[in-house]
Coordinates of C-alpha atoms and ligand atoms in Angstrom, one line a residue:
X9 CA 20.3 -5.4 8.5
X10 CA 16.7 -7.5 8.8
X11 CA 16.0 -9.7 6.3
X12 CA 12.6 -8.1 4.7
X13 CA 9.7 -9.9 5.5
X14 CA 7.9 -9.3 2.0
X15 CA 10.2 -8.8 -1.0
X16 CA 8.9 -8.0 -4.2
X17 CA 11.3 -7.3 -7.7
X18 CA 10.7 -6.4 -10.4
X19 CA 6.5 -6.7 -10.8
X20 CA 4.6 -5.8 -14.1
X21 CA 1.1 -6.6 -14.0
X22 CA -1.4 -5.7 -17.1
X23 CA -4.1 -7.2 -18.3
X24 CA -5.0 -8.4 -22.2
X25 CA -7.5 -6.4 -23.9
X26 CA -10.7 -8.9 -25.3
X27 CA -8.4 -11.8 -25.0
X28 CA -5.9 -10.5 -27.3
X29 CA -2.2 -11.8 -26.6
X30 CA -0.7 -8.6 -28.8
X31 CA -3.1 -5.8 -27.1
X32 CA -2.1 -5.2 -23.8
X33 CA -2.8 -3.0 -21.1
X34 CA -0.5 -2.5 -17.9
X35 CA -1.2 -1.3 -14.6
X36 CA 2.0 -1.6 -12.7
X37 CA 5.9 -1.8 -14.2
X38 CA 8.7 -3.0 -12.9
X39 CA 7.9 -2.6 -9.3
X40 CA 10.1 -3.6 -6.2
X41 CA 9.6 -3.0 -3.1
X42 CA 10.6 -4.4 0.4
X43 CA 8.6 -4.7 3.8
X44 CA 10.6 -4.9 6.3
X45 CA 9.2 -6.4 10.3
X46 CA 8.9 -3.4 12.6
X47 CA 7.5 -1.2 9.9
X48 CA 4.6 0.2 8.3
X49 CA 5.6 0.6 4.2
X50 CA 3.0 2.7 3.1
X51 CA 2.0 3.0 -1.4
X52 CA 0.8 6.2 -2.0
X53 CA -0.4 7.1 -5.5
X54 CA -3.8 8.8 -6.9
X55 CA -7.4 7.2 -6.9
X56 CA -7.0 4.8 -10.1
X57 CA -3.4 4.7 -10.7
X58 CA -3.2 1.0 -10.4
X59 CA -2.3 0.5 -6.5
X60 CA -5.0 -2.1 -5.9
X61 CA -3.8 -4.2 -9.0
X62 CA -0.3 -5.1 -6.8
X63 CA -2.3 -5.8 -3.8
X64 CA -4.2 -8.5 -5.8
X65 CA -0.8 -9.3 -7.3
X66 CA 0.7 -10.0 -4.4
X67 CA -2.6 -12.0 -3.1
X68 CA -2.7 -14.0 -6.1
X69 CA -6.2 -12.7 -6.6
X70 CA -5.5 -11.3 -10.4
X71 CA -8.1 -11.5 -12.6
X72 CA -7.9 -14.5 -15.4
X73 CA -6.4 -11.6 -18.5
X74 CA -4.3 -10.8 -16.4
X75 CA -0.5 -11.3 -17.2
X76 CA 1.9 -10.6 -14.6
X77 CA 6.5 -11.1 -14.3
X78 CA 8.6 -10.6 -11.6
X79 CA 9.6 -12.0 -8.6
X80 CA 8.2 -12.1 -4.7
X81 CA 9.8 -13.4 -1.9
X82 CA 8.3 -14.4 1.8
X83 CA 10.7 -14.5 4.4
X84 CA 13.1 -16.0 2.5
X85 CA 11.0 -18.0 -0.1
X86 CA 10.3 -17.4 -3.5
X87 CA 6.1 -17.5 -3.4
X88 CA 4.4 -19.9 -5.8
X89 CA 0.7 -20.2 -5.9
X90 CA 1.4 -23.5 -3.2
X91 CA 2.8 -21.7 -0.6
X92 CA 0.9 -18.5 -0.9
X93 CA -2.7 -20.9 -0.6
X94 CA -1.0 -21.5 2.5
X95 CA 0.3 -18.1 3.8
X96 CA -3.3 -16.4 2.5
X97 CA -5.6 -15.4 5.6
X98 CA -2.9 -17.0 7.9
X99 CA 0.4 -15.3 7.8
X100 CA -1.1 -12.6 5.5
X101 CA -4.2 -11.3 6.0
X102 CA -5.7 -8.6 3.9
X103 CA -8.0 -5.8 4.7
X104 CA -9.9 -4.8 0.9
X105 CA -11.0 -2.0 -0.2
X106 CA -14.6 -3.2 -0.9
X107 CA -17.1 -3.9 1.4
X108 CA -18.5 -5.9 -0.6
X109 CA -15.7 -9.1 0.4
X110 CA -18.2 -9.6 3.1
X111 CA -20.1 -12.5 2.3
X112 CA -23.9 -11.3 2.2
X113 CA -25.7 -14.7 3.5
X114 CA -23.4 -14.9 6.9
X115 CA -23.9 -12.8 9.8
X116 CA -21.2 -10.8 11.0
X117 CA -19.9 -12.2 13.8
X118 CA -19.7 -15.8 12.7
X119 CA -17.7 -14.4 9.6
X120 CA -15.8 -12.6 12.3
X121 CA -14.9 -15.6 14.1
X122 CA -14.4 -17.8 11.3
X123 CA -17.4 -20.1 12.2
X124 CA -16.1 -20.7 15.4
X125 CA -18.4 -20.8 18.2
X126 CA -16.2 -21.5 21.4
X127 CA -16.8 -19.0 24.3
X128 CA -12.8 -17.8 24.3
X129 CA -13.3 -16.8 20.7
X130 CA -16.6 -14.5 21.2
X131 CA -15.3 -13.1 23.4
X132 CA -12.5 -11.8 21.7
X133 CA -14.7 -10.9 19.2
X134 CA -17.2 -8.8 21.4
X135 CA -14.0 -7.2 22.9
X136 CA -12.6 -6.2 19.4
X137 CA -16.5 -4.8 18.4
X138 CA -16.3 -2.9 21.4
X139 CA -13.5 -1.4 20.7
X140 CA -14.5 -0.2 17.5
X141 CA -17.7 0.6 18.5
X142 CA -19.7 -2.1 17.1
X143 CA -22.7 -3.1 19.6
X144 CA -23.7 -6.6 20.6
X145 CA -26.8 -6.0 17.7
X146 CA -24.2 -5.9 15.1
X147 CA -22.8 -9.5 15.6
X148 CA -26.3 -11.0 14.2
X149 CA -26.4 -8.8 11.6
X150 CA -26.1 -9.5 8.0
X151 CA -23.7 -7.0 5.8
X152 CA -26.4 -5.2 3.9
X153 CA -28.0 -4.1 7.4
X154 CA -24.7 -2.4 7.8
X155 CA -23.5 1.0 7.0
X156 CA -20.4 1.6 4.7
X157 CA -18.4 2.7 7.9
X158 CA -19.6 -0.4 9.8
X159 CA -18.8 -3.2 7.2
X160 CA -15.6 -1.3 7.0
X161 CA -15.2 -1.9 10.7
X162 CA -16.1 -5.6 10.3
X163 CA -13.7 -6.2 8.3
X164 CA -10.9 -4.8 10.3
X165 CA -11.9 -6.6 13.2
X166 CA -11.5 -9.8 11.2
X167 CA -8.0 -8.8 10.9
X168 CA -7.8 -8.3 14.6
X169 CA -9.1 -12.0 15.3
X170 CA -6.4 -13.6 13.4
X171 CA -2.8 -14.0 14.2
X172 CA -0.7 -12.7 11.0
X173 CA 3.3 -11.6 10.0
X174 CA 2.0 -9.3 7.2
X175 CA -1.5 -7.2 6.8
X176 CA -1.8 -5.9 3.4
X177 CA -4.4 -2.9 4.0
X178 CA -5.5 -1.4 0.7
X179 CA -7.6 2.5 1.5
X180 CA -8.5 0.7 4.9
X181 CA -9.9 4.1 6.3
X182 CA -12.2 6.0 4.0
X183 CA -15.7 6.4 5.3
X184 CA -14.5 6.2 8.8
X185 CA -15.2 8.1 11.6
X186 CA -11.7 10.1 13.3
X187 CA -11.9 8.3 15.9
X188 CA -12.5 4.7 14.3
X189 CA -9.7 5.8 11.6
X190 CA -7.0 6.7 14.0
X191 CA -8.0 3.7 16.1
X192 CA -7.3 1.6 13.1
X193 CA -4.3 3.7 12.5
X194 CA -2.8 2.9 15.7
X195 CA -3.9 -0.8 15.6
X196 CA -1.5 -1.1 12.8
X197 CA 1.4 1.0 14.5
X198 CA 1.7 -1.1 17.6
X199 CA 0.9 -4.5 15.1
X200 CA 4.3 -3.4 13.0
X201 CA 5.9 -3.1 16.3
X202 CA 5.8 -6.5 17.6
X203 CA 8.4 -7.5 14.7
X204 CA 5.4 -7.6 11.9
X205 CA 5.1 -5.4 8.9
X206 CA 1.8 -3.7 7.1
X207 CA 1.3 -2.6 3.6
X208 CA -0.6 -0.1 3.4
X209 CA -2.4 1.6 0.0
X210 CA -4.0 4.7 0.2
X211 CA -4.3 7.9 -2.1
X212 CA -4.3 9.6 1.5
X213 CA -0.9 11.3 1.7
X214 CA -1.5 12.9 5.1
X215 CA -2.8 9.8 6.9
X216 CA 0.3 8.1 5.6
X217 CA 2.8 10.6 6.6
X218 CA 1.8 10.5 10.4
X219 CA 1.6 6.5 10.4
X220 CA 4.1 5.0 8.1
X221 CA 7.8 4.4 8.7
X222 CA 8.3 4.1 4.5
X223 CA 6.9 5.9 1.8
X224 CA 6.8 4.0 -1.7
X225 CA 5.5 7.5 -4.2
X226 CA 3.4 5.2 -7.2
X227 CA 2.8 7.0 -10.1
X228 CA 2.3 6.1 -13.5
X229 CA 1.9 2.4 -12.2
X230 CA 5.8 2.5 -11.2
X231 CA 7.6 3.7 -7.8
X232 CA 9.4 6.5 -8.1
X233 CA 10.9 7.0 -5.0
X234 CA 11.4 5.1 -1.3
X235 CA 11.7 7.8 1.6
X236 CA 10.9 8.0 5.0
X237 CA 7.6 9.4 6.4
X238 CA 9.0 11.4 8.4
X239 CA 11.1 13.6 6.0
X240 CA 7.7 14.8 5.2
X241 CA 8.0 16.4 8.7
X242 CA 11.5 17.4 8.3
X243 CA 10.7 19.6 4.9
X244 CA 11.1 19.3 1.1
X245 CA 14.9 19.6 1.0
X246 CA 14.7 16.2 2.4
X247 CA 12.9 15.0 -0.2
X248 CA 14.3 14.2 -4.2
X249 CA 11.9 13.2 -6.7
X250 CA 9.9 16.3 -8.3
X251 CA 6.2 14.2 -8.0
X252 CA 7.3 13.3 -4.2
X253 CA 8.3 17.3 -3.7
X254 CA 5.1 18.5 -5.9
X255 CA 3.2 16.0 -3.6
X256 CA 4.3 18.0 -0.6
X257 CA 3.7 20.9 -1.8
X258 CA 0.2 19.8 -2.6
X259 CA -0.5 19.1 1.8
X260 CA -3.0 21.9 2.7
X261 CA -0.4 22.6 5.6
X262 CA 2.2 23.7 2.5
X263 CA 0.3 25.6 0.1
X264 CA -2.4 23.2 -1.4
X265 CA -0.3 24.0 -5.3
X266 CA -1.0 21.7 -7.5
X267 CA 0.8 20.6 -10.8
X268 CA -1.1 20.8 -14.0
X269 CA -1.9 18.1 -16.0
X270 CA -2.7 14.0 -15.1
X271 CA -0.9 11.0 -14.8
X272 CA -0.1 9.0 -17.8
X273 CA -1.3 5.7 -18.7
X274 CA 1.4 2.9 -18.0
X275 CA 3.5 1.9 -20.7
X276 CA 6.0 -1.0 -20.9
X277 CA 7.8 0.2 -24.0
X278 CA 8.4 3.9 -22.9
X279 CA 12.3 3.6 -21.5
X280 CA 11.6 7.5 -21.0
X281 CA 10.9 9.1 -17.1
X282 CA 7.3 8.7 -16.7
X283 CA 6.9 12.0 -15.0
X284 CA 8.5 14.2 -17.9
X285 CA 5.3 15.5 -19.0
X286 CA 5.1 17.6 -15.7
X287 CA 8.6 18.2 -14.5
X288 CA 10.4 21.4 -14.1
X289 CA 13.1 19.9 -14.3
X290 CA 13.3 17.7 -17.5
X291 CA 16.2 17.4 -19.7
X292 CA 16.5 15.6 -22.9
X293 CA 17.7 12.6 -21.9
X294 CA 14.5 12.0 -19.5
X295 CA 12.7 11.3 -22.6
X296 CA 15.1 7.9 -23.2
X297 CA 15.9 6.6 -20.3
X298 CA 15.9 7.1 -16.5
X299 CA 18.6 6.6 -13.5
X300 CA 17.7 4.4 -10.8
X301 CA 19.7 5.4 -7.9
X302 CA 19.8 3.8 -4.5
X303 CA 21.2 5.4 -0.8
X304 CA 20.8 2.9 2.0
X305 CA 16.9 1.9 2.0
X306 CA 15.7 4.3 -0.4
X307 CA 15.6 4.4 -3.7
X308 CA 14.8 7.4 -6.3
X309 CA 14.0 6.8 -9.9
X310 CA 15.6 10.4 -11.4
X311 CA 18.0 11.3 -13.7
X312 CA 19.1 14.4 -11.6
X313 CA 22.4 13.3 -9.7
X314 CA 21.4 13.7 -6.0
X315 CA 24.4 12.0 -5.0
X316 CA 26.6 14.5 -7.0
X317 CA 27.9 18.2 -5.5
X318 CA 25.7 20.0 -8.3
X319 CA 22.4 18.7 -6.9
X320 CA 20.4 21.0 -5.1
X321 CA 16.6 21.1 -6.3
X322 CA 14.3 25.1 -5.6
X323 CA 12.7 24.4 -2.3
Ligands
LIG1 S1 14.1 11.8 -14.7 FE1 14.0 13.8 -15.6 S2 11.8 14.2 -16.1 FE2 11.9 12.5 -14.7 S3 11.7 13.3 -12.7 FE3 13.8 13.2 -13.0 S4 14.4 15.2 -13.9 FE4 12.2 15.0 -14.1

């Protein structure tokens, strides 16, 4: 078995509310997950249910409220704030969300290139532009002379120039076109492949299906199950947690049925299942405490007994 490149255990990240040590507000609980080299782990959740909060977690880029435990390991070493200054836009590079990382007074291309001005470097850069479609005009171009899709683009391509073991991606495709998406997409396929991993966080459940190896479900700001991608493929038998199978069931290509109600707010003290609310198949006991179960490298937070000879879910 590989040693995972990225090892995180046991995160909770929230965030005090107008200072206060005793009001508290958290975002993700008790999160682990592992990347392992080869393979692209993909954190899908909704739009606001916290998945950018980890990515900063695991950056070191949390706000000052913000109160974080847990553990994370890098290739064998516990990160402190030391070593990840050092592994930061080296051995991890990370592709935001916002455009708006840019910074506004550079021109593209020397942000691109790090400043560097050498004919071996602009040229990779040019080569990387032109494969995304970004013309010669672009490189002496600020970022607010740049539409959404092309900053996005930009900031990809800075990824491209550098050499890193881990990209964390967070919604690295949305406004896009196909073809500069699945470009992208691919980028990061044949990236995990040369013994590197990628994180990727994205609400977008099909994209993530067709590109990921793992699927970490988030919801409620914790993981509720570990599966592979590709039992999306294989159908909903394969699959065990009822948000993962209501997920599935949600794919345009399976119904488009969604569950009522919303996802609840995080909540540290709740020892309950955080999907109760909206499962069909609650018990009492969900409302006090939930199983963690493990099988080889995935994991399913459920108090149903999948490994037991009574489990068998509707499908
Ligand atoms: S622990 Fe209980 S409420 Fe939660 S998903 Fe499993 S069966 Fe449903």
């Amino acid at each position: 078995m590989k040693r995972p490149l990225l090892e995180i255990n046991n995160l909770s990240v929230g965030f005090k509310i107008n200072g206060s040590k005793q009001k508290q507000s958290w975002a993700v609980n008790d999160l682990s997950i592992r990347a392992y080299p080869g393979e692209i782990l993909t954190i899908v959740g909704a739009s606001g249910s916290g998945k950018s909060v980890l990515a900063s977690a695991i950056l070191g880029l949390l706000p000052g409220n913000a109160i974080s435990s847990g553990e994370i390991i890098y290739d064998g070493k516990n990160v402190d704030k030391k070593l990840l200054d050092e592994l930061r836009g080296e051995e991890i590079t990370f592709i935001p969300q916002s455009i708006s990382s840019l910074d506004p007074l550079v021109k593209v291309g020397k942000q691109v290139r790090n400043f560097a001005s050498d004919d071996e470097t602009i040229k990779k850069q040019r080569k990387i532009f032109k494969e995304f479609g970004l013309n010669r005009s672009v490189e002496k171009s600020y970022p607010f002379q740049l539409s959404g899709g092309m900053a996005r683009r930009v900031l990809i391509s800075t990824t491209m120039m550098k050499n890193p073991r881990l990209i964390i991606a967070d919604e690295p495709t949305p406004g896009l076109d196909i073809q500069s998406a699945k470009k992208t997409m691919d980028y990061f396929k044949s990236f995990a492949k040369k013994d590197k991993a990628v994180i990727l966080i994205t609400h977008d459940i099909d994209l993530a299906i067709h590109y990921s190896d793992k699927l970490a479900i988030f919801y409620g700001g914790e993981i509720v199950e570990i599966t592979k991608a590709r039992y999306f493929h294989h159908g909903i038998q394969y699959l065990k947690h009822p948000y993962t199978r209501a997920l599935y069931r949600s794919l345009p290509t399976n119904g488009f049925k969604p569950i009522p109600g919303s996802q609840p707010i995080p909540d540290k003290e709740n020892q309950g299942c955080i999907f109760r609310d909206r499962c069909e198949c609650k018990e009492q006991i969900c409302d006090h405490s939930v199983n963690t179960q493990k099988f080889e490298d995935e994991m399913v937070r459920c108090n149903v007994d999948f490994a037991g000879k009574k489990y068998k879910l509707s499908v």
